[in-house]
Amino acid sequence: MKLRQEQIVFAVALLIVGGMYVSGSKGPEKSKRPDRGVDKELVRYDAPALLAEAAEEPLTQELFSPPRDSRPLPPLGFVEPPLPDLLALAPPPATGLAPSAFGRLLRTAVQRGTRFDLFDDFDVQGAVPGGLDEDSDFADVEIGDGIDPDQLESEERRQLETLYRQLYDVLELTDFGTTYGRMANEDPYGLRDQARANEPIQFVEVVASSGQDRYPGQPPVTFERARVRDFSLAQTPENEVRQAFHDLPEVASPATWRDMIELAERCVELKYEFDGALDMARELYERVAVFRPEEPEPILGLVRVHEAAFDFEAAFAEAERAVEKFGFRPEPLVALARLERTFLMDDSAEARLREAVRVERGTWVASAALGELLVDTGRYAEAIEHLARAFERLPTDVGVRRQRDRVRGLYATAMLGAGRVTDAAPMFAAMLNADGEDQRGMAGLIACELLGAEIDDSNLPEWAADPSAAAFGPRDLRFEVLVNRGLAAIAERNLEAGLRDLQLARRADPLHEVAALRGLAWLAENAGLVGRSLELTELALETRPGDVWCLLHRGRLLLESEDYEGAEASLRAALEQDAELGDALALLGWLGTLRSRFDEAELYYERAIQLAERAREVRPDLWLRRGINHIQSGAVLEARDALQTALELDPENAIAMGVRAWCEYLLGDAEEAVIRLRQMDDRLRSASDDDPRREWARQQIERITEHLTKVVWIDGFEYSTVGLNNWFANEVAGPTARLADGVLRLEGTFDSSGEVRYYQEISSARFVAFEADLWVSAVTNGRAGIFVARENARGRDERQTLGRVNVARSRDGVAQVLADQSGRPERGWTDLPESVVPFAPDTWHRLRIETDGEGSDATLNVFIDGLPVIENERFSGFGRANNLVLGVFVEGDTGRQADVRLDNVEITKRNQ
């Protein structure tokens, strides 16, 4: 095992101290006679912390190495590898999902396409693409002339007859068979009453295939009852309800009051189907209220009637009367809470519902209502508790089937919202098994499949499982079905179908269009339209300012577009909604890395990883970016540990392998780093040669191996004789070179116009960079600076310049740069803006000239005090098989003064 020099020094010092202690302990015993003098005051003096101060500065060379005038180059800077795009979150389904489950169920990689024309016909107001207007039908049935029933099959004739009976009143005559049309009698619902048994039937006959009157303009035909074998009204909801209302007695009784309640509820449901529905409902509830004053149900029914008629003042009055009279029962409290929720008084409604749950004794109404409120406000975990209680208490008889199905739907939605997808899927499937057209069950099953559950598509109708245009489905699809089916279409890369469904969803329920706008924003990004995605996200946030998904989505897009302030504001707003959003923390961590706030980024990464581990999520991407943050901050050991964890979680992560290799390089083991980088390239051998990850690995190998061939030659002029260390002086113009106080000085008066320089030669094949400190006195009335030149000797004191680079201070005090090469027009000296690149007199300035590459690919960089004044400029003027001259110069006219100083020269060159 190789011992470090610090360990050797420590061991030697320990032996010396130990020897001193042993020799001292074996000395002569001191006199045991007590000291009779005065007690001396002992004073403690702290030793100066010389070693601590010295330890702060790293050694420029190994402690026991022989002195030398060169050193290795400092380590290369870390070049970030081609990282994968930041992980995104797909939109949550319209059925709802708690933000705490976003990362586990929605995290995905974006597949951005190039469908830039997808939104060309897009209407931000929600017009449906593809020519589907609101009057078009998805399953239109044309009943035109020319249908001959005799040419139809028996099943087709039966279906046609069923359709006619739904559209028209039917009269079956003893002599002419079945006739379709409409009854013209007053109150046709009482034609079967005993008192009207002999009343003739007034009938207007129509052509069933077209719906037009058979005898236009003629009065109704009168048919005596003797000719009528049977008759019936059109099978419409209005006729069914009006017939049932007519058949009920005017006074409620023990046998009829429950039927009246059910019919009144049916009337409220059909309030938009025909005029007078609410009037019938009100009358029915009033009849029951007279007969059953001890029951709250008729009063609560009147509340629903007033609410349906938008007479909210009367609705609140009836509800408060019911609470005052029946406050010991949960139903009135639930009714009043429902009204309060209509006016967004959710806090008051929740308090009232919790009171209803408290007084509830074995019933389900209050628990179901509170569970619904909790679902609507996104508190799914608590909602599950109340809805489970309501579902258990609900009776299983047919009379409450509709209520049971509704509570089961809420229960399944709460399960899904809490992220319990595998528990929710069977419940949605049961809803569909009970009613094959239950769109809540359809929406729920599509959502479960989106979130990763295995769903048997045979449970869904073809139009619900297949988002293609050929299987579009019925006209009155629910908002949730349209949104979820649109998201499913995007997941299957059927972007046109997704756009159509999401636009239809916006029109189906404009008040809740934020779910559709989320989907459209996601669709736009998948199409490659990032700007449109941001526009739609902003529109969604105008609709619902605190929407968590929109804030996260906007923050990620702004981060990628380098709008760091906007990204931070959006992500912090998301955290204000839910402080445990791991994805927001991860994005803020990467934002901190990009802004060089490494400590802040580490805190975000640490918290995001804690949340991921608590949720049992495997997040090698977090550990990778955390490792990169550590490298950028200089914490290489911590970076190595983080990257090792990333590789343990994902052994095939080639990027983590490459960054892990860079840690070895920064820790001083360049050979191990190159081996690991070669392993990374080998791991990616199945990828193409121009894969960015492979190119990065090969570039780093080349950088490291080339870097190891370079050294920095140093001259601090800590000697007194001019001309040592291969320096030469050209003093023909007057000023002379001398060494004083560890500084080279060119000073004196020009006795002729020209140039004085102090220089040395180096092979162009070995040259990399020339760097030095330059001090130009205010008395210097000329140009002074450093140079690198390729020259040919044409005589004793005459040289031909084939290529040169100079950086200097002009006679006027302005920084200048020159870069000329043979074969190209001379550009001459270029003045640099003094406000950008100041070059003050009597001040040390650090100048650097460096080249990179070879031949025609060579580039030039020139720096003044770290500021690039020429950057990556093509420059082949130095060649490869030539000697270069480099050093310091000062030029001036006869009689001018010069005082120029040079120090801390560093020449970077390749080893021979």
Short mmCIF file of N, CA, C and O in Angstrom, two decimals, residues 752-803:
data_model
loop_
_atom_site.label_atom_id
_atom_site.label_comp_id
_atom_site.label_asym_id
_atom_site.label_seq_id
_atom_site.Cartn_x
_atom_site.Cartn_y
_atom_site.Cartn_z
N SER A 752 16.34 54.81 -30.42
CA SER A 752 15.89 54.73 -31.81
C SER A 752 14.49 54.12 -31.79
O SER A 752 14.12 53.40 -30.86
N SER A 753 13.72 54.43 -32.78
CA SER A 753 12.37 53.88 -32.85
C SER A 753 12.45 52.38 -33.12
O SER A 753 13.21 51.94 -33.99
N GLY A 754 11.71 51.60 -32.40
CA GLY A 754 11.74 50.16 -32.60
C GLY A 754 11.13 49.41 -31.44
O GLY A 754 10.30 49.93 -30.69
N GLU A 755 11.62 48.17 -31.27
CA GLU A 755 11.00 47.25 -30.30
C GLU A 755 12.09 46.58 -29.48
O GLU A 755 13.13 46.19 -29.99
N VAL A 756 11.84 46.48 -28.19
CA VAL A 756 12.71 45.72 -27.29
C VAL A 756 11.87 44.57 -26.73
O VAL A 756 10.69 44.76 -26.38
N ARG A 757 12.48 43.38 -26.67
CA ARG A 757 11.72 42.25 -26.16
C ARG A 757 12.61 41.28 -25.41
O ARG A 757 13.82 41.22 -25.62
N TYR A 758 11.98 40.55 -24.55
CA TYR A 758 12.64 39.51 -23.74
C TYR A 758 11.85 38.23 -24.04
O TYR A 758 10.63 38.16 -23.77
N TYR A 759 12.52 37.20 -24.58
CA TYR A 759 11.77 36.10 -25.16
C TYR A 759 12.52 34.79 -25.01
O TYR A 759 13.69 34.75 -24.61
N GLN A 760 11.84 33.73 -25.37
CA GLN A 760 12.46 32.42 -25.51
C GLN A 760 11.76 31.67 -26.63
O GLN A 760 10.70 32.09 -27.11
N GLU A 761 12.35 30.57 -27.07
CA GLU A 761 11.82 29.80 -28.18
C GLU A 761 11.27 28.46 -27.68
O GLU A 761 11.76 27.90 -26.70
N ILE A 762 10.24 27.97 -28.42
CA ILE A 762 9.64 26.68 -28.10
C ILE A 762 9.10 26.08 -29.39
O ILE A 762 8.68 26.80 -30.30
N SER A 763 9.13 24.78 -29.49
CA SER A 763 8.59 24.11 -30.67
C SER A 763 7.08 24.33 -30.74
O SER A 763 6.37 24.21 -29.74
N SER A 764 6.59 24.65 -31.94
CA SER A 764 5.15 24.88 -32.09
C SER A 764 4.35 23.62 -31.79
O SER A 764 3.18 23.70 -31.38
N ALA A 765 4.97 22.43 -32.00
CA ALA A 765 4.26 21.19 -31.72
C ALA A 765 4.03 21.01 -30.22
O ALA A 765 3.10 20.30 -29.81
N ARG A 766 4.86 21.66 -29.39
CA ARG A 766 4.73 21.53 -27.94
C ARG A 766 3.93 22.66 -27.31
O ARG A 766 3.43 22.54 -26.20
N PHE A 767 3.79 23.76 -28.03
CA PHE A 767 3.17 24.94 -27.43
C PHE A 767 1.67 24.73 -27.23
O PHE A 767 0.96 24.25 -28.12
N VAL A 768 1.21 25.15 -26.04
CA VAL A 768 -0.22 25.15 -25.74
C VAL A 768 -0.68 26.55 -25.32
O VAL A 768 -1.67 27.05 -25.85
N ALA A 769 0.02 27.16 -24.37
CA ALA A 769 -0.43 28.46 -23.86
C ALA A 769 0.74 29.21 -23.25
O ALA A 769 1.71 28.61 -22.76
N PHE A 770 0.65 30.52 -23.27
CA PHE A 770 1.60 31.42 -22.64
C PHE A 770 0.80 32.40 -21.81
O PHE A 770 -0.09 33.07 -22.29
N GLU A 771 1.17 32.48 -20.51
CA GLU A 771 0.42 33.30 -19.57
C GLU A 771 1.39 34.00 -18.65
O GLU A 771 2.40 33.41 -18.22
N ALA A 772 1.11 35.28 -18.32
CA ALA A 772 2.02 36.03 -17.45
C ALA A 772 1.31 37.23 -16.87
O ALA A 772 0.28 37.68 -17.38
N ASP A 773 1.91 37.78 -15.78
CA ASP A 773 1.46 39.04 -15.20
C ASP A 773 2.25 40.17 -15.83
O ASP A 773 3.50 40.09 -15.93
N LEU A 774 1.55 41.24 -16.25
CA LEU A 774 2.21 42.37 -16.91
C LEU A 774 1.84 43.64 -16.18
O LEU A 774 0.68 43.87 -15.84
N TRP A 775 2.86 44.47 -15.98
CA TRP A 775 2.69 45.77 -15.31
C TRP A 775 3.28 46.83 -16.22
O TRP A 775 4.46 46.77 -16.56
N VAL A 776 2.49 47.82 -16.62
CA VAL A 776 2.94 48.88 -17.52
C VAL A 776 2.84 50.20 -16.77
O VAL A 776 1.74 50.59 -16.32
N SER A 777 3.98 50.88 -16.61
CA SER A 777 4.00 52.14 -15.88
C SER A 777 3.33 53.23 -16.69
O SER A 777 3.28 53.19 -17.92
N ALA A 778 2.82 54.22 -15.98
CA ALA A 778 2.18 55.35 -16.64
C ALA A 778 3.17 56.17 -17.46
O ALA A 778 2.77 56.90 -18.38
N VAL A 779 4.49 56.05 -17.16
CA VAL A 779 5.50 56.83 -17.91
C VAL A 779 5.80 56.19 -19.26
O VAL A 779 6.47 56.80 -20.09
N THR A 780 5.33 54.95 -19.45
CA THR A 780 5.62 54.25 -20.69
C THR A 780 4.83 54.90 -21.82
O THR A 780 3.59 54.86 -21.82
N ASN A 781 5.55 55.49 -22.76
CA ASN A 781 4.91 56.17 -23.88
C ASN A 781 5.08 55.32 -25.13
O ASN A 781 5.83 55.64 -26.04
N GLY A 782 4.41 54.17 -25.12
CA GLY A 782 4.51 53.25 -26.25
C GLY A 782 3.58 52.07 -26.01
O GLY A 782 2.80 52.05 -25.07
N ARG A 783 3.68 51.07 -26.86
CA ARG A 783 2.86 49.87 -26.75
C ARG A 783 3.66 48.78 -26.05
O ARG A 783 4.81 48.52 -26.40
N ALA A 784 3.04 48.10 -25.08
CA ALA A 784 3.73 47.05 -24.33
C ALA A 784 2.77 45.91 -24.09
O ALA A 784 1.59 46.12 -23.81
N GLY A 785 3.30 44.67 -24.19
CA GLY A 785 2.45 43.51 -23.96
C GLY A 785 3.23 42.22 -24.11
O GLY A 785 4.47 42.20 -24.05
N ILE A 786 2.48 41.12 -24.29
CA ILE A 786 3.11 39.83 -24.52
C ILE A 786 2.77 39.37 -25.92
O ILE A 786 1.81 39.86 -26.55
N PHE A 787 3.53 38.39 -26.42
CA PHE A 787 3.34 37.96 -27.79
C PHE A 787 3.74 36.49 -27.93
O PHE A 787 4.49 35.94 -27.13
N VAL A 788 3.19 35.88 -28.97
CA VAL A 788 3.62 34.57 -29.45
C VAL A 788 3.69 34.71 -30.96
O VAL A 788 2.71 35.16 -31.59
N ALA A 789 4.83 34.33 -31.56
CA ALA A 789 5.01 34.56 -32.99
C ALA A 789 5.77 33.41 -33.63
O ALA A 789 6.58 32.73 -32.98
N ARG A 790 5.46 33.19 -34.88
CA ARG A 790 6.24 32.26 -35.72
C ARG A 790 7.06 33.11 -36.67
O ARG A 790 6.51 33.90 -37.45
N GLU A 791 8.39 32.97 -36.60
CA GLU A 791 9.29 33.86 -37.33
C GLU A 791 10.36 33.06 -38.06
O GLU A 791 10.74 31.96 -37.65
N ASN A 792 10.86 33.64 -39.17
CA ASN A 792 12.02 33.13 -39.88
C ASN A 792 13.11 34.19 -39.83
O ASN A 792 12.86 35.38 -40.06
N ALA A 793 14.34 33.75 -39.52
CA ALA A 793 15.46 34.69 -39.47
C ALA A 793 15.88 35.05 -40.89
O ALA A 793 16.04 34.19 -41.76
N ARG A 794 16.05 36.39 -41.15
CA ARG A 794 16.49 36.86 -42.47
C ARG A 794 17.81 37.60 -42.37
O ARG A 794 18.26 38.21 -43.32
N GLY A 795 18.42 37.55 -41.27
CA GLY A 795 19.68 38.23 -41.04
C GLY A 795 19.97 38.22 -39.55
O GLY A 795 19.24 37.61 -38.75
N ARG A 796 21.00 38.92 -39.17
CA ARG A 796 21.38 38.90 -37.76
C ARG A 796 20.29 39.49 -36.87
O ARG A 796 19.97 38.94 -35.83
N ASP A 797 19.76 40.62 -37.28
CA ASP A 797 18.74 41.29 -36.45
C ASP A 797 17.41 41.45 -37.20
O ASP A 797 16.57 42.24 -36.81
N GLU A 798 17.24 40.71 -38.28
CA GLU A 798 16.02 40.85 -39.07
C GLU A 798 15.28 39.53 -39.11
O GLU A 798 15.89 38.48 -39.32
N ARG A 799 13.97 39.59 -38.89
CA ARG A 799 13.14 38.39 -38.88
C ARG A 799 11.88 38.62 -39.70
O ARG A 799 11.34 39.72 -39.71
N GLN A 800 11.42 37.55 -40.36
CA GLN A 800 10.16 37.59 -41.11
C GLN A 800 9.07 36.93 -40.25
O GLN A 800 9.23 35.79 -39.82
N THR A 801 8.00 37.66 -40.01
CA THR A 801 6.90 37.14 -39.20
C THR A 801 5.89 36.43 -40.09
O THR A 801 5.34 37.04 -41.02
N LEU A 802 5.63 35.14 -39.78
CA LEU A 802 4.68 34.34 -40.55
C LEU A 802 3.33 34.21 -39.84
O LEU A 802 2.34 33.83 -40.45
N GLY A 803 3.32 34.45 -38.57
CA GLY A 803 2.08 34.40 -37.81
C GLY A 803 2.35 34.91 -36.41
O GLY A 803 3.41 34.61 -35.83
#
